[in-house]
Short mmCIF file of C-alpha atoms in Angstrom, two decimals:
data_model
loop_
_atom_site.label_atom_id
_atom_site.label_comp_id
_atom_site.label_asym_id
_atom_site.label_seq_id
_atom_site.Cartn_x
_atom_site.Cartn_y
_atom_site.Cartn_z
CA UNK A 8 6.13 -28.14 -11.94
CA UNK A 9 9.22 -27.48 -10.08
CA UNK A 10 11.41 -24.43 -11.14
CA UNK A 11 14.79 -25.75 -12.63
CA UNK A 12 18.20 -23.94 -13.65
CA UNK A 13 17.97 -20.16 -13.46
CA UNK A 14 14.27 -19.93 -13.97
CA UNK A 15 13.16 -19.48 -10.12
CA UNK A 16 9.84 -18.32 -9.22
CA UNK A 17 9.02 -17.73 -6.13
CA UNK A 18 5.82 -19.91 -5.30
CA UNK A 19 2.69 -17.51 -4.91
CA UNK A 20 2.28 -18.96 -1.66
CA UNK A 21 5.45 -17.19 -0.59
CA UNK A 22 4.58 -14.07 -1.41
CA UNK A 23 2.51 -13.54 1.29
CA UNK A 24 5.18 -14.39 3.96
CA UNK A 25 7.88 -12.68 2.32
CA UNK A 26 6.48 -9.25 1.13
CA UNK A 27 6.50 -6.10 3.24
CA UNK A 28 8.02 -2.88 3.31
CA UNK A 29 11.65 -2.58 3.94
CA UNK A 30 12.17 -2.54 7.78
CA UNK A 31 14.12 -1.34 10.47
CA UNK A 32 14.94 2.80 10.09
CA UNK A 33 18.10 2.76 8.04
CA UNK A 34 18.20 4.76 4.89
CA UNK A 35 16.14 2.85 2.65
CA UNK A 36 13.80 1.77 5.29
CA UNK A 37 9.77 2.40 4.98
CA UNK A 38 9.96 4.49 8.04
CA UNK A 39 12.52 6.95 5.96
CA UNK A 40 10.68 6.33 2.69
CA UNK A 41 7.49 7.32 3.58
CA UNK A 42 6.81 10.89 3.50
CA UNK A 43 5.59 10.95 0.10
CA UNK A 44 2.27 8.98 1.67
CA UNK A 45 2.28 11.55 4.70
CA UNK A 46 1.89 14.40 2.17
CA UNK A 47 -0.56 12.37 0.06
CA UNK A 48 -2.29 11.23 3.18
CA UNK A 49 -3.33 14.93 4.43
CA UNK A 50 -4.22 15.72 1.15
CA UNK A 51 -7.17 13.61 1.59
CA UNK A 52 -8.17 14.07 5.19
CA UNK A 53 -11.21 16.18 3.93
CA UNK A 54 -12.05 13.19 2.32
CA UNK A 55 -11.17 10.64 5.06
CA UNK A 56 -13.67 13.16 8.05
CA UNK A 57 -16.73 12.93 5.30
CA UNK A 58 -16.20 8.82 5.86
CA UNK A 59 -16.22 9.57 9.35
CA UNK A 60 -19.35 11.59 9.59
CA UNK A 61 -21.29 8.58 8.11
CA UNK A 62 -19.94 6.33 10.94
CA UNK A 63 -22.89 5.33 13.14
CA UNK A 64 -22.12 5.80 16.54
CA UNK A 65 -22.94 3.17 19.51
CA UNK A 66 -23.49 3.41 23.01
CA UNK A 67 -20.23 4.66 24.70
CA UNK A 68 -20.56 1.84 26.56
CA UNK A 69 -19.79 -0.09 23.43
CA UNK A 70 -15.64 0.28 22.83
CA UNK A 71 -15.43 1.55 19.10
CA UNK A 72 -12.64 -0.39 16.77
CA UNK A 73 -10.64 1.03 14.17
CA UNK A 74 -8.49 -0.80 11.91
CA UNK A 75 -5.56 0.13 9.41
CA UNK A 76 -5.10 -2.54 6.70
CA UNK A 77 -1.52 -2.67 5.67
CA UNK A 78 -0.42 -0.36 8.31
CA UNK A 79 3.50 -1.13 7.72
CA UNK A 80 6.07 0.31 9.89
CA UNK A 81 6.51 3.83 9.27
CA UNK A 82 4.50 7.06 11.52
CA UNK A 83 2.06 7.48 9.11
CA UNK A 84 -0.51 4.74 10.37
CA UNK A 85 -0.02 5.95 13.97
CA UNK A 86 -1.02 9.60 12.46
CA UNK A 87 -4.18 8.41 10.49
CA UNK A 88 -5.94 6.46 13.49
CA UNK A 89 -5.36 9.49 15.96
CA UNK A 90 -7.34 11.49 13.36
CA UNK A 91 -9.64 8.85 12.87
CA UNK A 92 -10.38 8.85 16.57
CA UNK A 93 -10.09 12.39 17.49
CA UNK A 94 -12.65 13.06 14.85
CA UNK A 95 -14.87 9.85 16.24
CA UNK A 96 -14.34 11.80 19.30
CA UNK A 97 -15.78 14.99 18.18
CA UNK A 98 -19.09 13.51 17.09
CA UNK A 99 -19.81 12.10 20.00
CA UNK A 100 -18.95 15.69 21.77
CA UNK A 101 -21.04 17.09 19.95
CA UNK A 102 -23.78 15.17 20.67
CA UNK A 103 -22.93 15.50 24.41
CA UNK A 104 -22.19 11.68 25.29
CA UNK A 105 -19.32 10.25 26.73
CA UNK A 106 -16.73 8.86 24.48
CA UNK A 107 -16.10 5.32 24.32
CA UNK A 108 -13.12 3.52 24.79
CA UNK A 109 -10.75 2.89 21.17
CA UNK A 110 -9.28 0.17 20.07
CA UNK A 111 -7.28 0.48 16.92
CA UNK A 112 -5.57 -2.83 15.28
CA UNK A 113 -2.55 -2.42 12.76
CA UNK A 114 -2.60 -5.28 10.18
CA UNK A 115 -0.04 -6.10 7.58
CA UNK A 116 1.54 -9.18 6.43
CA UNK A 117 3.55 -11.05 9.05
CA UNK A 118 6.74 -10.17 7.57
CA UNK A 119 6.02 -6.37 8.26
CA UNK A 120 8.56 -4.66 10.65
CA UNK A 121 5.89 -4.34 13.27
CA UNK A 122 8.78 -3.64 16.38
CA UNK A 123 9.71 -0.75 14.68
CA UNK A 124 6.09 0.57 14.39
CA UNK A 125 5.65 -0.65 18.31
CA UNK A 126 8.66 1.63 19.14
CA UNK A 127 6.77 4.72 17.36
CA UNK A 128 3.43 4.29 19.10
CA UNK A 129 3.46 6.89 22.05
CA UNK A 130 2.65 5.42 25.53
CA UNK A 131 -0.64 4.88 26.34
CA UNK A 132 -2.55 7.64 28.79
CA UNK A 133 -4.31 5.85 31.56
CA UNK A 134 -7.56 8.20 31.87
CA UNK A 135 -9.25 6.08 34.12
CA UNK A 136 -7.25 7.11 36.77
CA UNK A 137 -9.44 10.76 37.84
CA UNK A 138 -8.19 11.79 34.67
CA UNK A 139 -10.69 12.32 31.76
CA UNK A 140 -10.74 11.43 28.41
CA UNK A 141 -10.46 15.21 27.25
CA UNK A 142 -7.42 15.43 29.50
CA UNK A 143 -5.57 12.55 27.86
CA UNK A 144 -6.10 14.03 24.38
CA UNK A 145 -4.63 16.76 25.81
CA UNK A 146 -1.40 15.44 26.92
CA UNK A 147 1.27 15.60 24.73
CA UNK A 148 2.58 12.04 23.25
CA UNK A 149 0.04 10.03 24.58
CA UNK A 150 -2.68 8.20 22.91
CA UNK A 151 -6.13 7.28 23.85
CA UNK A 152 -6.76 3.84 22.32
CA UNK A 153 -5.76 0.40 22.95
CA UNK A 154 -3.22 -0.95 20.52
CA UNK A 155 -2.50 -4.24 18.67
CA UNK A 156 -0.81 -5.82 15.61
CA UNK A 157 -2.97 -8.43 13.57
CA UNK A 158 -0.70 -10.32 11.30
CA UNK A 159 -2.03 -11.69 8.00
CA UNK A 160 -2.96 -11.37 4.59
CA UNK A 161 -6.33 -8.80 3.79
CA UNK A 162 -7.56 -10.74 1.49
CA UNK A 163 -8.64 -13.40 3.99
CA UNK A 164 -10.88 -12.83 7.00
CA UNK A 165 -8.76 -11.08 9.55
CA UNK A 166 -11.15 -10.27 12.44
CA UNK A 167 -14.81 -11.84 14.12
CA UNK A 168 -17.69 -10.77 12.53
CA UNK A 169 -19.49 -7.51 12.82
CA UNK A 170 -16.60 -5.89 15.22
CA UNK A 171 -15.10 -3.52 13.29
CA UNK A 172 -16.64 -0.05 13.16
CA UNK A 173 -13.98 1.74 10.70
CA UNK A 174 -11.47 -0.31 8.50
CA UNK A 175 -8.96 2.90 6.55
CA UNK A 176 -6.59 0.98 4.22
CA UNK A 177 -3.64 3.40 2.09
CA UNK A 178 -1.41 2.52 -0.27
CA UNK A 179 -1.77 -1.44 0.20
CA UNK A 180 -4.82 -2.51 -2.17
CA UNK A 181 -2.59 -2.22 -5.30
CA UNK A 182 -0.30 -4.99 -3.99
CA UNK A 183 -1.56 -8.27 -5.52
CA UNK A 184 -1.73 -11.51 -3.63
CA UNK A 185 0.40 -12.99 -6.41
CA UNK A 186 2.19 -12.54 -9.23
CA UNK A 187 -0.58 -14.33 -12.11
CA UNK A 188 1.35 -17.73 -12.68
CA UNK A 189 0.31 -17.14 -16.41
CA UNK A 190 2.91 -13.77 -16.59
CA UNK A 191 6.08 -15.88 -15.63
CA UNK A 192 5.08 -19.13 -17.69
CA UNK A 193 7.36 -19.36 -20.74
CA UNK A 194 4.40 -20.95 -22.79
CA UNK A 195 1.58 -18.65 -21.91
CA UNK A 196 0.48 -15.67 -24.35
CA UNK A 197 0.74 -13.45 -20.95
CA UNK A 198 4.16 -14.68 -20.52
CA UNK A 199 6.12 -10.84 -19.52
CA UNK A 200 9.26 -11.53 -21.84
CA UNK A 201 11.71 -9.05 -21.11
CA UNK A 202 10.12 -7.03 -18.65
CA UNK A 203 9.70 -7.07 -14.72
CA UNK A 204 6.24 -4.91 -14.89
CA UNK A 205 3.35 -4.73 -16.30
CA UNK A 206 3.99 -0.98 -17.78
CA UNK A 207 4.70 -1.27 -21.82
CA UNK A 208 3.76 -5.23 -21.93
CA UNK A 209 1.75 -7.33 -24.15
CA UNK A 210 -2.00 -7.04 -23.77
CA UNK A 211 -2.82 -10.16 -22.60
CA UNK A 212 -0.13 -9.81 -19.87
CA UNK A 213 -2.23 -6.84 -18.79
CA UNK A 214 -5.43 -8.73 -18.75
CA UNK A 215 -3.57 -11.38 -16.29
CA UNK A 216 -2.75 -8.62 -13.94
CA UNK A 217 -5.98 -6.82 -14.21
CA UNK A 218 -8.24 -10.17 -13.55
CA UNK A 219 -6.00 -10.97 -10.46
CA UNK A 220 -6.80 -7.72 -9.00
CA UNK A 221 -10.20 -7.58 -9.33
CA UNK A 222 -10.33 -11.41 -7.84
CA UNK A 223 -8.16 -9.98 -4.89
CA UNK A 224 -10.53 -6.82 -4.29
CA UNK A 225 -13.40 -9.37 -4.56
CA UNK A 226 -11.81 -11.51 -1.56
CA UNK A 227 -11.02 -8.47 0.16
CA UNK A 228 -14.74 -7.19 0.01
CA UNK A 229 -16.06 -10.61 0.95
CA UNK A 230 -13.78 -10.61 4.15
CA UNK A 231 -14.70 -7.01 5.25
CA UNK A 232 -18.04 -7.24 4.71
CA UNK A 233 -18.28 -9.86 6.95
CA UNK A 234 -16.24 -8.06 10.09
CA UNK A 235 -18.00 -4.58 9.35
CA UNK A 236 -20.47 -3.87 11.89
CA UNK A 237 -24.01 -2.21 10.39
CA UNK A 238 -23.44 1.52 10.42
CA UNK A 239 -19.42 1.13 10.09
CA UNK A 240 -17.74 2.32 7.11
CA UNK A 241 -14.41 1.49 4.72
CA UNK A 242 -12.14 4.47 3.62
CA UNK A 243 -9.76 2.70 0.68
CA UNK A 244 -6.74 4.36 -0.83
CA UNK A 245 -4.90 2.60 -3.67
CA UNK A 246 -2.64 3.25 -6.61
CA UNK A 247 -4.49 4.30 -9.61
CA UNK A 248 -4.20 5.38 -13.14
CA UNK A 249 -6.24 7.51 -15.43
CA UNK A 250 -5.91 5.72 -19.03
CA UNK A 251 -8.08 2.80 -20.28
CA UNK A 252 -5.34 1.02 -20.94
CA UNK A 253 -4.00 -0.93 -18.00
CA UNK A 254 -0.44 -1.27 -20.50
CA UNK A 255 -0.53 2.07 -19.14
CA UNK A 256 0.55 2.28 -15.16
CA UNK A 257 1.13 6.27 -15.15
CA UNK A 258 3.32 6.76 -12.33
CA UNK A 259 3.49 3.28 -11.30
CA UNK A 260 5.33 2.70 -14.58
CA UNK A 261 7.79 5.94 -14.45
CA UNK A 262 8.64 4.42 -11.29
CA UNK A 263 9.12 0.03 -12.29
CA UNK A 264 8.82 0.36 -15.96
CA UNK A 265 11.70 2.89 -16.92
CA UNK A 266 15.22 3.52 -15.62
CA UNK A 267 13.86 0.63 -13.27
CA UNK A 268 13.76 -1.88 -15.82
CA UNK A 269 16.74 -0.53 -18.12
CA UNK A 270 18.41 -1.30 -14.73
CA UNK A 271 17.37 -4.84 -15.05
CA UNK A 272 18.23 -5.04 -18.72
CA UNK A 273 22.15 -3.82 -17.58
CA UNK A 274 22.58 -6.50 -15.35
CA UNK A 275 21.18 -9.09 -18.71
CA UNK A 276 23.58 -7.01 -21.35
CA UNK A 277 26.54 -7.44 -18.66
CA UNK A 278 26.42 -11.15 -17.84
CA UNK A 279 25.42 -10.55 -14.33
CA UNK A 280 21.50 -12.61 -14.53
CA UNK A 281 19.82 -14.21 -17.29
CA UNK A 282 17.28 -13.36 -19.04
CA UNK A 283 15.14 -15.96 -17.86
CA UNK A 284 16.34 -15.16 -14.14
CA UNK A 285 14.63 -11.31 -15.17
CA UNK A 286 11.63 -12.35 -16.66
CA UNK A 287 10.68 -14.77 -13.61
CA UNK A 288 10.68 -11.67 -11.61
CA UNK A 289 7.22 -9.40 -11.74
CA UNK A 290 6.53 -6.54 -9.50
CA UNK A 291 3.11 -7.32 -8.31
CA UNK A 292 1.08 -4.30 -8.44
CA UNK A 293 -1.27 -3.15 -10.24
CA UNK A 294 -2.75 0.98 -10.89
CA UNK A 295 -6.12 0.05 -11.86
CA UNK A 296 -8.76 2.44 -13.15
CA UNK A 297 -11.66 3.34 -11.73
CA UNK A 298 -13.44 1.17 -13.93
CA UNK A 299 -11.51 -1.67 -12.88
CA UNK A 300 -12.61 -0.92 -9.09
CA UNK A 301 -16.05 -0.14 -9.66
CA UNK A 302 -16.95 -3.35 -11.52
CA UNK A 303 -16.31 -5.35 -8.79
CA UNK A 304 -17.82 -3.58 -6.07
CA UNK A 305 -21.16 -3.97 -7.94
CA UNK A 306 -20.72 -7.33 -8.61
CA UNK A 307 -19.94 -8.00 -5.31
CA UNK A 308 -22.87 -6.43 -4.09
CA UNK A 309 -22.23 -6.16 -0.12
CA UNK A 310 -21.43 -2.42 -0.02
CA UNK A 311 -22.88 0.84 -1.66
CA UNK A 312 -20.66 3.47 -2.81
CA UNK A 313 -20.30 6.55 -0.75
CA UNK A 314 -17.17 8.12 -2.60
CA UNK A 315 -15.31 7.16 -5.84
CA UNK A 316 -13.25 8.78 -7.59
CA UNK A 317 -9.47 9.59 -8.78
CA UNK A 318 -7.75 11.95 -7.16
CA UNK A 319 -3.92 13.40 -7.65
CA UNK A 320 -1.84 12.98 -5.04
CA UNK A 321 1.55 14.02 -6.53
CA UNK A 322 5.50 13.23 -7.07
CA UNK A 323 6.21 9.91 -4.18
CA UNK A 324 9.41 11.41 -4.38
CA UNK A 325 10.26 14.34 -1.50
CA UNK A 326 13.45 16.36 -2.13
CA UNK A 327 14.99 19.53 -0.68
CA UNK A 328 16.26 20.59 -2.86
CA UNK A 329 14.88 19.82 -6.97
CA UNK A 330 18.25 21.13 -8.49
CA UNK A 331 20.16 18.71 -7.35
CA UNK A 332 19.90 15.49 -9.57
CA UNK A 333 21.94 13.26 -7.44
CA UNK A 334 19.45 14.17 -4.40
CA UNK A 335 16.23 13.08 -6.93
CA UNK A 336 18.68 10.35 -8.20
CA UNK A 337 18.81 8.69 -4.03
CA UNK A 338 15.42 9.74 -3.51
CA UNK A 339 14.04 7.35 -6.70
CA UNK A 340 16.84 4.33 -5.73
CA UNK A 341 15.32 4.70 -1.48
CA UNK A 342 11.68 5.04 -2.96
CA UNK A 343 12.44 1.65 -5.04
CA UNK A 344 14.14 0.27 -2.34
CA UNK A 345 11.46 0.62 0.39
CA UNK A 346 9.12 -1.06 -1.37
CA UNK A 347 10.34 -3.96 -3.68
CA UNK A 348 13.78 -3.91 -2.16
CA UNK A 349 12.45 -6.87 0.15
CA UNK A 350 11.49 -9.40 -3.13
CA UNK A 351 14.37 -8.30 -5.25
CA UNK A 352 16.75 -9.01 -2.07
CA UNK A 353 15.07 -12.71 -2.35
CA UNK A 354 14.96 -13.09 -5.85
CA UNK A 355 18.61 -11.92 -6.90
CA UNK A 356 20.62 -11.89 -3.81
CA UNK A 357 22.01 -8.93 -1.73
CA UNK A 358 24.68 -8.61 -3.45
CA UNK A 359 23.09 -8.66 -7.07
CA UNK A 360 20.49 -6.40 -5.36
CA UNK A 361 23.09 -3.73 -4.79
CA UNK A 362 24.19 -3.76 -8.54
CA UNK A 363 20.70 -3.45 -9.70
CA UNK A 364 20.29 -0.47 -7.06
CA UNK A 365 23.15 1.29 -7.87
CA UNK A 366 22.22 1.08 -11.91
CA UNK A 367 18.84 2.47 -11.00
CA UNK A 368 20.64 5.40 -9.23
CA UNK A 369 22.89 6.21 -11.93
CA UNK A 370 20.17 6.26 -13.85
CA UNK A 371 17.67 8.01 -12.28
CA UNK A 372 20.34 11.22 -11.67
CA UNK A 373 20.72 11.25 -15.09
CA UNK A 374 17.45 11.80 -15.86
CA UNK A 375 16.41 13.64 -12.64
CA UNK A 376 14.40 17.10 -14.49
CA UNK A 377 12.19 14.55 -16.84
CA UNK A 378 11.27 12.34 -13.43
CA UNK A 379 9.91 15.43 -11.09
CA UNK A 380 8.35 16.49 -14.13
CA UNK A 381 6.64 13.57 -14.71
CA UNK A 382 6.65 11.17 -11.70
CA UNK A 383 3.01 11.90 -10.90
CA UNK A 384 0.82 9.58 -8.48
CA UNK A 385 -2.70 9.85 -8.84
CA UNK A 386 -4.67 7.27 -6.32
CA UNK A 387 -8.54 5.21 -6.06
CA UNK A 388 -10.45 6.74 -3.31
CA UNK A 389 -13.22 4.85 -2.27
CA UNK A 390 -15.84 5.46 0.51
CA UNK A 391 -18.17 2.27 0.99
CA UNK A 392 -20.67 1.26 3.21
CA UNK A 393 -22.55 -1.89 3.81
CA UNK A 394 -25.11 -2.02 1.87
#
């Protein structure tokens, strides 16, 4: 049925080609945004290298293929295939063979700024020239793998079968396909009156969210396990939470549930939006538990678990200095921004977008002790293999 009046959804099908990380390198850009995930990242390298050291190795003859799954545009996916490789590299050191050549593809939806991340990839170091491989990993700047963008969603096939020796995917797997049609239909029990997230709602509204997640991760599984080679391995990184009760988003729902929303609610109390034009916006993510993961690896049934588990990665906001509440107050409103800035742009208009913004800022100063008190991430880490 067509959207009339104020009520406009965006169609699912438009999610997909509209959502990515906000672009470019301005102050609320990804690229600027993003050091939270850097910190969060290394955290779990320890974790990432065990992944690796299950990682059959081929024939160097046999080029070996890594691929980040929503890769956006920042540094950060640049930084996690060199250590992917350099490790890869190590291994086959140590066993005294040659090294292989590397490809590594970087895959997000094709509304991801991928020129900016193209501008931040160091040249490439032509080895083959009398120079070896050990020499190029050497040189400063340079890397040692072939490079390309795959555009798409990864919840669809994305690459040929059995060619992929390593897919790493952070930070993406939480985003859902779609907002559940069911949480912005004024008739449904799941309809999310008065709220843009899932964080405080009804509980049927959770079980929407929940069930489209786990029939995302199913599609994702089906799709990888089909491009993994035998011997390759997945290292997953997603939002998660540590209550039962998916009502409950933890730091997800600090982030889109509080000062966000009240933000939302200002813009309602002042005349600004409707309250139908805020209810038939939903952020969609989802924290899920590892419960929630699990189930649907098993039922799946293409890969074993290697690794699963919760782990706490920390505040996603970085600030010099934590006495200064209008610093945690613009490092909350560029967090926000980075990532849902994009769909609320869409949804609301630029200018509307600002006002919302600027309410979450306000906001967010206010409060700025209680958030880097609380604001706490805690992430899925998963480790699977074909089975």
């Amino acid at each position: 049925m067509a959207p009339k009046g104020d009520n406009v959804v965006v169609p699912n099908m438009k999610l997909e080609r509209m959502l990515s990380m906000k672009g470019g390198k301005g102050e609320a850009s990804y690229a600027n945004n993003s050091q939270a995930q850097a910190q969060h990242a290394r955290s779990m390298l320890h974790l990432l290298k065990e992944t690796l050291d299950g990682v059959h190795l081929n024939s160097p003859e046999v080029p070996f293929v890594v691929v980040d799954l929503g890769c956006s545009c920042g540094s950060n996916t640049i930084y996690i295939v060199d250590v992917i490789i350099k490790h890869i590299i190590k291994r086959y050191e140590a066993l005294g063979a040659d090294s292989p050549e590397f490809t590594a593809f970087f895959s997000d939806l094709p509304g991801n700024d991928f020129n900016t991340l193209f501008q931040l990839l160091p040249p490439f170091a032509t080895y083959g020239d009398g120079g070896s491989m050990e020499e190029c990993l050497a040189a400063d700047n340079h890397r040692s793998y072939f490079a390309a963008g795959v555009p798409g969603s990864f919840y669809r096939r994305l690459f040929p079968a059995s060619s992929i020796d390593v897919f790493h995917s952070a930070f993406s797997l939480h985003w859902l396909s779609q907002v559940p049609e069911s949480v912005v239909e004024g008739r449904s029990p799941a309809y999310n009156k008065g709220r843009v997230f899932i964080h405080g709602a009804e509980e049927a509204t959770a079980v929407a969210y929940r069930k489209q997640f786990q029939t995302d991760l199913a599609g994702f599984l089906r799709a990888r396990a089909q491009e993994l080679k035998r011997g390759g391995s997945m290292f997953l990184v997603c939002l998660g939470r540590t209550s039962v009760d998916p009502t409950d988003q933890g730091g997800a729902g600090l982030l889109f549930g509080t000062h966000f929303q009240d933000a939302w609610d200002d813009l309602v109390q002042e005349g600004l939006i409707s309250n139908e034009k805020r209810d038939s916006f939903n952020i969609p993510v989802y924290a899920a538990s590892l419960q929630d993961f699990k189930e649907v690896v098993e039922a799946d049934g293409s890969f074993s678990i290697n690794k699963l588990e919760v782990f706490k990665g920390g505040s996603p906001l970085v600030v010099n200095q934590p006495n200064n509440s209008t610093e945690v107050g613009k490092a909350l409103v560029n967090t926000c921004r980075s990532v849902v800035g994009v769909l609320i742009d869409a949804h609301i208009g630029d200018r509307l977008s600002e006002e919302l913004f600027s309410r979450v800022e306000r906001r967010a100063t206010s409060h700025a002790k209680d958030l880097l008190e609380k604001l706490q991430f805690f992430h899925i880490v998963a480790s699977l293999s074909l089975a």
